[in-house]
């Protein structure tokens, strides 16, 4: 009997993705596939991360501007 290496996972974002889990130990593949199902797919994860990076950049820009307004030169 062949050991299963490819799993179709329905992610938390509701996308279905085929994963090649051949690089995982055979006895860990099913649990890893279940763990993957609790996470967003790669595309959704990257989109969320990029959106989060943009909001962080906005906050940092505002903080830098506020800091430059308050900063007192050293005498």
Short mmCIF file of N, CA, C and O in Angstrom, two decimals:
data_model
loop_
_atom_site.label_atom_id
_atom_site.label_comp_id
_atom_site.label_asym_id
_atom_site.label_seq_id
_atom_site.Cartn_x
_atom_site.Cartn_y
_atom_site.Cartn_z
N UNK A 1 0.85 -1.18 0.00
CA UNK A 1 0.00 0.00 0.00
C UNK A 1 0.89 1.24 0.00
O UNK A 1 1.84 1.34 0.76
N UNK A 2 0.59 2.18 -0.87
CA UNK A 2 1.38 3.41 -0.99
C UNK A 2 1.04 4.37 0.14
O UNK A 2 -0.10 4.45 0.60
N UNK A 3 2.05 5.09 0.57
CA UNK A 3 1.86 6.09 1.62
C UNK A 3 1.46 7.40 0.95
O UNK A 3 2.09 7.86 0.00
N UNK A 4 0.42 8.01 1.45
CA UNK A 4 -0.13 9.24 0.88
C UNK A 4 0.85 10.39 1.10
O UNK A 4 1.32 10.63 2.22
N UNK A 5 1.14 11.15 0.03
CA UNK A 5 2.05 12.29 0.14
C UNK A 5 1.38 13.61 -0.26
O UNK A 5 1.86 14.67 0.12
N UNK A 6 0.30 13.58 -1.01
CA UNK A 6 -0.40 14.79 -1.44
C UNK A 6 -1.74 14.89 -0.71
O UNK A 6 -2.50 13.92 -0.65
N UNK A 7 -2.01 16.07 -0.18
CA UNK A 7 -3.23 16.31 0.58
C UNK A 7 -3.93 17.54 0.02
O UNK A 7 -3.30 18.57 -0.23
N UNK A 8 -5.23 17.45 -0.16
CA UNK A 8 -6.04 18.62 -0.52
C UNK A 8 -6.61 19.17 0.78
O UNK A 8 -7.34 18.49 1.49
N UNK A 9 -6.25 20.41 1.06
CA UNK A 9 -6.61 21.03 2.33
C UNK A 9 -7.55 22.19 2.07
O UNK A 9 -7.29 23.04 1.22
N UNK A 10 -8.67 22.22 2.80
CA UNK A 10 -9.54 23.39 2.77
C UNK A 10 -9.13 24.29 3.92
O UNK A 10 -9.30 23.94 5.10
N UNK A 11 -8.57 25.44 3.57
CA UNK A 11 -8.02 26.36 4.58
C UNK A 11 -9.12 27.17 5.26
O UNK A 11 -10.27 27.19 4.80
N UNK A 12 -8.76 27.86 6.32
CA UNK A 12 -9.71 28.68 7.07
C UNK A 12 -10.32 29.78 6.21
O UNK A 12 -11.43 30.22 6.45
N UNK A 13 -9.60 30.20 5.17
CA UNK A 13 -10.10 31.23 4.27
C UNK A 13 -11.05 30.66 3.22
O UNK A 13 -11.51 31.37 2.35
N UNK A 14 -11.31 29.37 3.29
CA UNK A 14 -12.21 28.58 2.43
C UNK A 14 -11.62 28.24 1.07
O UNK A 14 -12.32 27.70 0.22
N UNK A 15 -10.34 28.52 0.85
CA UNK A 15 -9.68 28.08 -0.39
C UNK A 15 -9.20 26.64 -0.23
O UNK A 15 -8.77 26.25 0.84
N UNK A 16 -9.28 25.87 -1.32
CA UNK A 16 -8.78 24.50 -1.34
C UNK A 16 -7.46 24.48 -2.09
O UNK A 16 -7.38 24.96 -3.21
N UNK A 17 -6.44 23.92 -1.44
CA UNK A 17 -5.09 23.90 -2.02
C UNK A 17 -4.53 22.49 -1.88
O UNK A 17 -4.68 21.85 -0.83
N UNK A 18 -3.90 22.01 -2.96
CA UNK A 18 -3.19 20.73 -2.91
C UNK A 18 -1.80 20.96 -2.36
O UNK A 18 -1.07 21.81 -2.86
N UNK A 19 -1.44 20.20 -1.33
CA UNK A 19 -0.12 20.32 -0.70
C UNK A 19 0.66 19.02 -0.86
O UNK A 19 0.12 17.94 -0.65
N UNK A 20 1.92 19.16 -1.23
CA UNK A 20 2.83 18.01 -1.29
C UNK A 20 3.52 17.93 0.06
O UNK A 20 4.35 18.77 0.40
N UNK A 21 3.16 16.94 0.85
CA UNK A 21 3.72 16.79 2.20
C UNK A 21 4.78 15.69 2.25
O UNK A 21 5.07 15.16 3.32
N UNK A 22 5.37 15.37 1.12
CA UNK A 22 6.36 14.29 1.07
C UNK A 22 7.61 14.62 1.87
O UNK A 22 8.35 13.71 2.25
N UNK A 23 7.85 15.90 2.16
CA UNK A 23 9.02 16.26 2.95
C UNK A 23 8.78 16.10 4.46
O UNK A 23 9.70 16.28 5.25
N UNK A 24 7.57 15.75 4.84
CA UNK A 24 7.22 15.50 6.25
C UNK A 24 7.29 14.01 6.54
O UNK A 24 7.03 13.19 5.65
N UNK A 25 7.59 13.64 7.78
CA UNK A 25 7.54 12.21 8.12
C UNK A 25 6.13 11.66 7.89
O UNK A 25 5.13 12.35 8.12
N UNK A 26 6.04 10.43 7.44
CA UNK A 26 4.75 9.83 7.08
C UNK A 26 3.74 9.87 8.22
O UNK A 26 2.55 10.09 8.00
N UNK A 27 4.21 9.67 9.45
CA UNK A 27 3.27 9.64 10.58
C UNK A 27 2.85 11.03 11.04
O UNK A 27 2.00 11.17 11.92
N UNK A 28 3.40 12.08 10.46
CA UNK A 28 3.06 13.46 10.85
C UNK A 28 2.23 14.19 9.80
O UNK A 28 1.75 15.28 10.03
N UNK A 29 2.05 13.59 8.62
CA UNK A 29 1.40 14.28 7.51
C UNK A 29 -0.06 14.62 7.79
O UNK A 29 -0.51 15.73 7.49
N UNK A 30 -0.81 13.70 8.33
CA UNK A 30 -2.24 13.95 8.58
C UNK A 30 -2.42 15.07 9.60
O UNK A 30 -3.26 15.97 9.40
N UNK A 31 -1.63 15.08 10.65
CA UNK A 31 -1.77 16.13 11.66
C UNK A 31 -1.32 17.48 11.10
O UNK A 31 -1.90 18.52 11.42
N UNK A 32 -0.30 17.47 10.23
CA UNK A 32 0.14 18.72 9.62
C UNK A 32 -0.93 19.25 8.67
O UNK A 32 -1.18 20.46 8.63
N UNK A 33 -1.58 18.36 7.95
CA UNK A 33 -2.67 18.78 7.06
C UNK A 33 -3.82 19.38 7.86
O UNK A 33 -4.42 20.38 7.45
N UNK A 34 -4.13 18.81 9.02
CA UNK A 34 -5.18 19.39 9.89
C UNK A 34 -4.76 20.76 10.38
O UNK A 34 -5.57 21.69 10.46
N UNK A 35 -3.48 20.92 10.73
CA UNK A 35 -2.97 22.22 11.19
C UNK A 35 -3.08 23.24 10.06
O UNK A 35 -3.49 24.38 10.29
N UNK A 36 -2.69 22.84 8.84
CA UNK A 36 -2.81 23.74 7.69
C UNK A 36 -4.24 24.19 7.48
O UNK A 36 -4.50 25.34 7.12
N UNK A 37 -5.19 23.29 7.73
CA UNK A 37 -6.60 23.63 7.54
C UNK A 37 -7.06 24.74 8.49
O UNK A 37 -8.00 25.47 8.18
N UNK A 38 -6.38 24.90 9.59
CA UNK A 38 -6.76 25.94 10.55
C UNK A 38 -6.15 27.30 10.20
O UNK A 38 -6.43 28.30 10.86
N UNK A 39 -5.31 27.34 9.16
CA UNK A 39 -4.63 28.57 8.75
C UNK A 39 -5.15 29.04 7.40
O UNK A 39 -5.72 28.27 6.64
N UNK A 40 -4.92 30.33 7.08
CA UNK A 40 -5.24 30.84 5.76
C UNK A 40 -4.28 30.25 4.74
O UNK A 40 -3.15 29.88 5.07
N UNK A 41 -4.71 30.19 3.48
CA UNK A 41 -3.82 29.71 2.42
C UNK A 41 -2.68 30.72 2.24
O UNK A 41 -2.74 31.85 2.75
N UNK A 42 -1.67 30.32 1.51
CA UNK A 42 -0.49 31.17 1.34
C UNK A 42 -0.85 32.52 0.72
O UNK A 42 -0.36 33.56 1.18
N UNK A 43 -1.69 32.52 -0.30
CA UNK A 43 -2.04 33.78 -0.97
C UNK A 43 -2.77 34.74 -0.02
O UNK A 43 -2.45 35.94 0.03
N UNK A 44 -3.72 34.23 0.74
CA UNK A 44 -4.45 35.07 1.69
C UNK A 44 -3.55 35.55 2.83
O UNK A 44 -3.65 36.68 3.28
N UNK A 45 -2.67 34.66 3.28
CA UNK A 45 -1.74 35.04 4.35
C UNK A 45 -0.82 36.17 3.89
O UNK A 45 -0.60 37.13 4.61
N UNK A 46 -0.30 36.05 2.66
CA UNK A 46 0.59 37.10 2.13
C UNK A 46 -0.17 38.41 1.95
O UNK A 46 0.37 39.48 2.23
N UNK A 47 -1.41 38.36 1.48
CA UNK A 47 -2.21 39.57 1.30
C UNK A 47 -2.46 40.25 2.63
O UNK A 47 -2.36 41.48 2.74
N UNK A 48 -2.76 39.48 3.66
CA UNK A 48 -2.98 40.05 4.99
C UNK A 48 -1.69 40.64 5.55
O UNK A 48 -1.70 41.71 6.15
N UNK A 49 -0.59 39.95 5.31
CA UNK A 49 0.70 40.45 5.80
C UNK A 49 1.08 41.75 5.11
O UNK A 49 1.53 42.70 5.75
N UNK A 50 0.87 41.83 3.80
CA UNK A 50 1.20 43.05 3.05
C UNK A 50 0.32 44.21 3.50
O UNK A 50 0.78 45.34 3.63
N UNK A 51 -0.95 43.96 3.72
CA UNK A 51 -1.86 45.00 4.19
C UNK A 51 -1.44 45.47 5.57
O UNK A 51 -1.49 46.67 5.87
N UNK A 52 -1.02 44.55 6.42
CA UNK A 52 -0.57 44.90 7.76
C UNK A 52 0.71 45.72 7.69
O UNK A 52 0.88 46.67 8.46
N UNK A 53 1.60 45.41 6.77
CA UNK A 53 2.85 46.16 6.61
C UNK A 53 2.57 47.60 6.21
O UNK A 53 3.23 48.52 6.69
N UNK A 54 1.58 47.80 5.34
CA UNK A 54 1.23 49.15 4.93
C UNK A 54 0.71 49.96 6.11
O UNK A 54 1.09 51.13 6.28
N UNK A 55 -0.11 49.36 6.95
CA UNK A 55 -0.64 50.10 8.10
C UNK A 55 0.48 50.39 9.11
O UNK A 55 0.50 51.45 9.72
N UNK A 56 1.43 49.47 9.26
CA UNK A 56 2.56 49.72 10.15
C UNK A 56 3.40 50.88 9.64
O UNK A 56 3.86 51.71 10.42
N UNK A 57 3.61 50.92 8.32
CA UNK A 57 4.38 52.02 7.74
C UNK A 57 3.69 53.35 7.98
O UNK A 57 4.35 54.35 8.26
N UNK A 58 2.36 53.39 7.87
CA UNK A 58 1.62 54.63 8.12
C UNK A 58 1.80 55.08 9.56
O UNK A 58 2.02 56.27 9.83
N UNK A 59 1.71 54.16 10.50
CA UNK A 59 1.87 54.49 11.92
C UNK A 59 3.28 54.99 12.18
O UNK A 59 3.47 55.99 12.89
N UNK A 60 4.28 54.32 11.62
CA UNK A 60 5.67 54.75 11.83
C UNK A 60 5.92 56.13 11.25
O UNK A 60 6.63 56.95 11.84
N UNK A 61 5.33 56.42 10.10
CA UNK A 61 5.48 57.74 9.50
C UNK A 61 4.88 58.80 10.41
O UNK A 61 5.49 59.86 10.64
N UNK A 62 3.70 58.53 10.95
CA UNK A 62 3.06 59.48 11.86
C UNK A 62 3.90 59.67 13.12
O UNK A 62 4.06 60.80 13.60
N UNK A 63 4.43 58.60 13.67
CA UNK A 63 5.26 58.71 14.88
C UNK A 63 6.54 59.48 14.61
O UNK A 63 6.95 60.31 15.43
N UNK A 64 7.17 59.22 13.47
CA UNK A 64 8.39 59.97 13.14
C UNK A 64 8.10 61.45 12.97
O UNK A 64 8.88 62.30 13.40
N UNK A 65 6.96 61.77 12.36
CA UNK A 65 6.59 63.17 12.19
C UNK A 65 6.34 63.82 13.56
O UNK A 65 6.81 64.93 13.82
N UNK A 66 5.62 63.14 14.42
CA UNK A 66 5.35 63.68 15.75
C UNK A 66 6.63 63.85 16.55
O UNK A 66 6.84 64.85 17.24
N UNK A 67 7.53 62.89 16.43
CA UNK A 67 8.81 62.96 17.14
C UNK A 67 9.63 64.14 16.64
O UNK A 67 10.25 64.86 17.43
N UNK A 68 9.63 64.40 15.34
CA UNK A 68 10.41 65.52 14.82
C UNK A 68 9.84 66.86 15.25
O UNK A 68 10.57 67.84 15.36
N UNK A 69 8.55 66.92 15.55
CA UNK A 69 7.93 68.15 16.01
C UNK A 69 8.28 68.44 17.47
O UNK A 69 8.37 69.59 17.88
N UNK A 70 8.50 67.42 18.26
CA UNK A 70 8.74 67.57 19.69
C UNK A 70 10.23 67.64 20.02
O UNK A 70 10.62 68.22 21.01
N UNK A 71 11.04 67.09 19.17
CA UNK A 71 12.47 66.97 19.43
C UNK A 71 13.12 68.33 19.65
O UNK A 71 12.90 69.27 18.88
N UNK A 72 13.93 68.44 20.68
CA UNK A 72 14.64 69.66 21.00
C UNK A 72 16.11 69.47 20.65
O UNK A 72 16.70 68.46 21.02
N UNK A 73 16.72 70.41 19.95
CA UNK A 73 18.14 70.24 19.61
C UNK A 73 19.01 70.22 20.85
O UNK A 73 18.75 70.91 21.84
N UNK A 74 20.06 69.44 20.79
CA UNK A 74 21.00 69.31 21.91
C UNK A 74 21.96 70.49 21.88
O UNK A 74 22.54 70.82 20.87
N UNK A 75 22.10 71.15 23.02
CA UNK A 75 22.99 72.32 23.09
C UNK A 75 24.33 71.98 23.71
O UNK A 75 24.47 71.28 24.61
#
